[in-house]
mmCIF file of C-alpha atoms in Angstrom:
data_model
loop_
_atom_site.group_PDB
_atom_site.id
_atom_site.type_symbol
_atom_site.label_atom_id
_atom_site.label_comp_id
_atom_site.label_asym_id
_atom_site.label_seq_id
_atom_site.Cartn_x
_atom_site.Cartn_y
_atom_site.Cartn_z
ATOM 1 C CA UNK A 1 93.526 -29.786 -14.563
ATOM 2 C CA UNK A 2 91.484 -32.011 -17.227
ATOM 3 C CA UNK A 3 91.282 -31.453 -21.129
ATOM 4 C CA UNK A 4 89.045 -28.423 -21.482
ATOM 5 C CA UNK A 5 90.148 -26.176 -19.184
ATOM 6 C CA UNK A 6 94.075 -26.886 -20.774
ATOM 7 C CA UNK A 7 92.402 -26.184 -24.034
ATOM 8 C CA UNK A 8 91.202 -22.813 -23.377
ATOM 9 C CA UNK A 9 94.065 -22.131 -21.517
ATOM 10 C CA UNK A 10 95.597 -22.773 -24.263
ATOM 11 C CA UNK A 11 93.717 -20.669 -26.499
ATOM 12 C CA UNK A 12 93.793 -17.659 -23.709
ATOM 13 C CA UNK A 13 97.529 -17.722 -24.094
ATOM 14 C CA UNK A 14 97.283 -18.093 -27.778
ATOM 15 C CA UNK A 15 94.835 -15.204 -28.272
ATOM 16 C CA UNK A 16 97.189 -13.119 -25.498
ATOM 17 C CA UNK A 17 100.343 -13.704 -27.758
ATOM 18 C CA UNK A 18 98.565 -12.675 -30.852
ATOM 19 C CA UNK A 19 97.495 -10.105 -29.227
ATOM 20 C CA UNK A 20 100.072 -8.579 -27.814
ATOM 21 C CA UNK A 21 102.059 -9.466 -30.717
ATOM 22 C CA UNK A 22 99.201 -6.806 -32.349
ATOM 23 C CA UNK A 23 100.390 -4.257 -29.557
ATOM 24 C CA UNK A 24 103.172 -4.587 -30.678
ATOM 25 C CA UNK A 25 103.060 -4.438 -34.680
ATOM 26 C CA UNK A 26 100.777 -1.145 -33.445
ATOM 27 C CA UNK A 27 103.006 0.310 -31.527
ATOM 28 C CA UNK A 28 105.534 -0.287 -34.363
ATOM 29 C CA UNK A 29 102.957 1.225 -37.080
ATOM 30 C CA UNK A 30 102.303 4.437 -35.031
ATOM 31 C CA UNK A 31 105.707 5.154 -33.611
ATOM 32 C CA UNK A 32 106.641 4.697 -37.972
ATOM 33 C CA UNK A 33 103.953 7.382 -38.432
ATOM 34 C CA UNK A 34 104.963 9.393 -35.734
ATOM 35 C CA UNK A 35 108.432 9.283 -37.059
ATOM 36 C CA UNK A 36 107.388 9.982 -40.047
ATOM 37 C CA UNK A 37 105.382 12.690 -39.623
ATOM 38 C CA UNK A 38 107.610 14.635 -37.473
ATOM 39 C CA UNK A 39 109.789 14.011 -40.114
ATOM 40 C CA UNK A 40 107.680 16.158 -42.210
ATOM 41 C CA UNK A 41 106.748 18.300 -39.129
ATOM 42 C CA UNK A 42 110.333 18.982 -38.675
ATOM 43 C CA UNK A 43 111.657 19.973 -42.615
ATOM 44 C CA UNK A 44 108.439 21.340 -42.515
ATOM 45 C CA UNK A 45 109.514 23.823 -40.328
ATOM 46 C CA UNK A 46 113.166 23.946 -41.520
ATOM 47 C CA UNK A 47 111.351 24.592 -44.297
ATOM 48 C CA UNK A 48 109.380 28.124 -43.258
ATOM 49 C CA UNK A 49 112.574 29.187 -41.242
ATOM 50 C CA UNK A 50 114.614 28.919 -44.335
ATOM 51 C CA UNK A 51 111.344 31.195 -46.057
ATOM 52 C CA UNK A 52 111.324 33.401 -42.924
ATOM 53 C CA UNK A 53 115.282 33.645 -43.020
ATOM 54 C CA UNK A 54 114.838 34.813 -46.723
ATOM 55 C CA UNK A 55 112.053 36.828 -46.529
ATOM 56 C CA UNK A 56 114.113 38.671 -43.240
ATOM 57 C CA UNK A 57 117.218 39.035 -45.396
ATOM 58 C CA UNK A 58 115.319 40.690 -48.571
ATOM 59 C CA UNK A 59 113.369 42.903 -46.964
ATOM 60 C CA UNK A 60 116.423 43.736 -45.001
ATOM 61 C CA UNK A 61 117.858 44.141 -48.394
ATOM 62 C CA UNK A 62 115.029 46.992 -49.523
ATOM 63 C CA UNK A 63 115.309 48.927 -46.456
ATOM 64 C CA UNK A 64 119.296 49.279 -46.907
ATOM 65 C CA UNK A 65 118.446 50.164 -50.593
ATOM 66 C CA UNK A 66 115.687 52.161 -49.141
ATOM 67 C CA UNK A 67 117.344 54.461 -46.912
ATOM 68 C CA UNK A 68 120.212 54.495 -49.501
ATOM 69 C CA UNK A 69 117.919 56.311 -52.023
ATOM 70 C CA UNK A 70 116.672 58.596 -49.397
ATOM 71 C CA UNK A 71 120.399 59.293 -47.992
ATOM 72 C CA UNK A 72 121.310 60.052 -51.845
ATOM 73 C CA UNK A 73 117.820 61.394 -52.093
ATOM 74 C CA UNK A 74 118.352 63.817 -49.203
ATOM 75 C CA UNK A 75 121.981 64.978 -49.753
ATOM 76 C CA UNK A 76 120.971 65.921 -54.140
ATOM 77 C CA UNK A 77 118.022 68.185 -52.434
ATOM 78 C CA UNK A 78 120.593 69.625 -49.850
ATOM 79 C CA UNK A 79 123.285 70.055 -52.658
ATOM 80 C CA UNK A 80 120.053 71.464 -55.355
ATOM 81 C CA UNK A 81 119.460 74.285 -52.019
ATOM 82 C CA UNK A 82 123.217 74.699 -51.810
ATOM 83 C CA UNK A 83 123.466 75.421 -55.461
ATOM 84 C CA UNK A 84 120.202 78.332 -55.898
ATOM 85 C CA UNK A 85 121.306 79.703 -52.224
ATOM 86 C CA UNK A 86 125.003 80.278 -54.887
ATOM 87 C CA UNK A 87 123.251 82.194 -57.247
ATOM 88 C CA UNK A 88 120.269 83.635 -55.175
ATOM 89 C CA UNK A 89 123.958 85.222 -53.317
ATOM 90 C CA UNK A 90 124.817 86.287 -56.303
ATOM 91 C CA UNK A 91 121.804 88.138 -57.160
ATOM 92 C CA UNK A 92 121.810 89.819 -54.101
ATOM 93 C CA UNK A 93 125.462 90.450 -54.596
ATOM 94 C CA UNK A 94 125.117 92.883 -57.881
ATOM 95 C CA UNK A 95 121.844 94.701 -55.904
ATOM 96 C CA UNK A 96 124.244 95.510 -53.216
ATOM 97 C CA UNK A 97 127.178 96.523 -55.424
ATOM 98 C CA UNK A 98 128.047 100.613 -54.603
ATOM 99 C CA UNK A 99 126.137 102.922 -56.762
ATOM 100 C CA UNK A 100 128.969 103.795 -59.749
ATOM 101 C CA UNK A 101 129.897 99.771 -60.015
ATOM 102 C CA UNK A 102 126.157 98.713 -60.573
ATOM 103 C CA UNK A 103 125.502 102.026 -62.613
ATOM 104 C CA UNK A 104 128.846 100.647 -64.675
ATOM 105 C CA UNK A 105 127.768 97.390 -65.300
ATOM 106 C CA UNK A 106 123.963 98.691 -66.110
ATOM 107 C CA UNK A 107 125.525 100.684 -69.075
ATOM 108 C CA UNK A 108 127.698 97.784 -70.224
ATOM 109 C CA UNK A 109 124.398 95.990 -70.538
ATOM 110 C CA UNK A 110 122.522 98.456 -72.002
ATOM 111 C CA UNK A 111 125.735 99.200 -74.615
ATOM 112 C CA UNK A 112 125.657 95.414 -75.654
ATOM 113 C CA UNK A 113 121.650 95.306 -76.145
ATOM 114 C CA UNK A 114 120.460 98.666 -76.516
ATOM 115 C CA UNK A 115 122.414 99.091 -80.098
ATOM 116 C CA UNK A 116 119.101 98.869 -81.967
ATOM 117 C CA UNK A 117 117.675 102.133 -79.292
ATOM 118 C CA UNK A 118 114.971 101.930 -77.719
ATOM 119 C CA UNK A 119 113.170 103.168 -73.898
ATOM 120 C CA UNK A 120 115.105 101.874 -70.969
ATOM 121 C CA UNK A 121 112.284 100.656 -68.233
ATOM 122 C CA UNK A 122 114.136 100.348 -64.666
ATOM 123 C CA UNK A 123 112.516 99.252 -61.579
ATOM 124 C CA UNK A 124 110.678 102.255 -59.204
ATOM 125 C CA UNK A 125 114.273 103.122 -57.260
ATOM 126 C CA UNK A 126 116.998 102.101 -59.992
ATOM 127 C CA UNK A 127 114.630 104.906 -62.346
ATOM 128 C CA UNK A 128 115.436 107.529 -59.713
ATOM 129 C CA UNK A 129 118.896 106.743 -58.398
ATOM 130 C CA UNK A 130 121.028 105.665 -61.197
ATOM 131 C CA UNK A 131 118.434 105.478 -64.663
ATOM 132 C CA UNK A 132 119.222 109.035 -66.029
ATOM 133 C CA UNK A 133 123.218 108.527 -65.265
ATOM 134 C CA UNK A 134 123.033 104.590 -67.459
ATOM 135 C CA UNK A 135 121.056 105.881 -70.201
ATOM 136 C CA UNK A 136 123.099 109.051 -70.362
ATOM 137 C CA UNK A 137 126.280 106.774 -70.141
ATOM 138 C CA UNK A 138 125.268 103.418 -72.409
ATOM 139 C CA UNK A 139 124.141 106.563 -75.037
ATOM 140 C CA UNK A 140 127.871 108.108 -75.189
ATOM 141 C CA UNK A 141 129.371 104.443 -75.512
ATOM 142 C CA UNK A 142 127.577 104.827 -78.495
ATOM 143 C CA UNK A 143 127.966 107.331 -80.162
ATOM 144 C CA UNK A 144 125.023 107.656 -82.008
ATOM 145 C CA UNK A 145 122.501 106.705 -78.797
ATOM 146 C CA UNK A 146 119.167 106.932 -78.902
ATOM 147 C CA UNK A 147 117.591 105.368 -75.951
ATOM 148 C CA UNK A 148 115.748 107.143 -73.394
ATOM 149 C CA UNK A 149 114.377 106.592 -70.122
ATOM 150 C CA UNK A 150 110.872 105.533 -70.186
ATOM 151 C CA UNK A 151 108.491 106.812 -67.402
ATOM 152 C CA UNK A 152 106.403 103.584 -67.272
ATOM 153 C CA UNK A 153 108.835 101.597 -64.587
ATOM 154 C CA UNK A 154 109.532 97.177 -63.735
ATOM 155 C CA UNK A 155 108.282 95.454 -61.027
ATOM 156 C CA UNK A 156 111.939 93.858 -61.001
ATOM 157 C CA UNK A 157 114.686 93.509 -58.577
ATOM 158 C CA UNK A 158 117.353 95.590 -61.122
ATOM 159 C CA UNK A 159 118.185 95.796 -64.047
ATOM 160 C CA UNK A 160 116.718 96.803 -66.896
ATOM 161 C CA UNK A 161 114.100 96.187 -69.698
ATOM 162 C CA UNK A 162 114.354 97.543 -73.039
ATOM 163 C CA UNK A 163 111.993 98.350 -75.347
ATOM 164 C CA UNK A 164 111.748 98.482 -78.523
ATOM 165 C CA UNK A 165 108.113 99.444 -80.678
ATOM 166 C CA UNK A 166 106.528 95.279 -79.308
ATOM 167 C CA UNK A 167 109.579 93.783 -78.502
ATOM 168 C CA UNK A 168 110.783 94.132 -75.147
ATOM 169 C CA UNK A 169 114.512 92.868 -73.756
ATOM 170 C CA UNK A 170 114.191 91.780 -70.967
ATOM 171 C CA UNK A 171 117.758 92.095 -68.547
ATOM 172 C CA UNK A 172 115.893 91.705 -64.878
ATOM 173 C CA UNK A 173 119.028 91.038 -63.374
ATOM 174 C CA UNK A 174 117.231 88.259 -61.553
ATOM 175 C CA UNK A 175 116.253 86.703 -65.513
ATOM 176 C CA UNK A 176 120.130 87.019 -66.320
ATOM 177 C CA UNK A 177 121.442 85.213 -63.153
ATOM 178 C CA UNK A 178 118.589 82.663 -64.057
ATOM 179 C CA UNK A 179 120.119 82.050 -67.297
ATOM 180 C CA UNK A 180 123.815 82.507 -65.910
ATOM 181 C CA UNK A 181 122.010 79.324 -63.916
ATOM 182 C CA UNK A 182 120.573 77.125 -66.499
ATOM 183 C CA UNK A 183 124.666 77.444 -68.393
ATOM 184 C CA UNK A 184 126.636 77.403 -65.295
ATOM 185 C CA UNK A 185 125.476 75.482 -63.330
ATOM 186 C CA UNK A 186 127.030 71.649 -64.008
ATOM 187 C CA UNK A 187 130.912 74.220 -63.299
ATOM 188 C CA UNK A 188 129.450 75.888 -60.278
ATOM 189 C CA UNK A 189 128.461 72.529 -58.756
ATOM 190 C CA UNK A 190 132.122 71.229 -59.726
ATOM 191 C CA UNK A 191 133.202 73.631 -57.412
ATOM 192 C CA UNK A 192 130.951 73.806 -54.558
ATOM 193 C CA UNK A 193 130.877 69.729 -54.859
ATOM 194 C CA UNK A 194 134.267 68.464 -55.765
ATOM 195 C CA UNK A 195 134.544 64.766 -55.705
ATOM 196 C CA UNK A 196 137.037 63.224 -53.494
#
């Protein structure tokens, strides 16, 4: 081997060694970059996973709260309907009283309302069945009663309207039950829905 070949071999060996070093450094740098980006990707995935889990928990919590609210609304609606039904039943029972009891009830209401006299207006059915008896009994109970049975009728479920001049006093059963409903709803609700 002559000197030139040796030098060429040496230069080639050095170049090969240098290329191997550069390749090794590049591989190490690439591994570091890959590891860095893998760590960043893992951190991003973990952060997104945590964020998604938190959002899912919040969504579930909101759905549970909304469900509980809807449940309370439904229960409240059912209670209100039952309360309405209770007062509707009271009105129905008042209308279904036997004739003597119904006459006595209307007489008592008329005595309270009719101290200054006036015309008593019933619905058509009550006017025909109990109107005269109620007005007569109320006048007798008041001693100097000056109530008269009106020819005019009203579209009411029961009870009467007392007209004195331009003033009318509404003693229709549905009106009286509605007034009692406003006054007694809390008390009735307490009996219907006792706290356990």
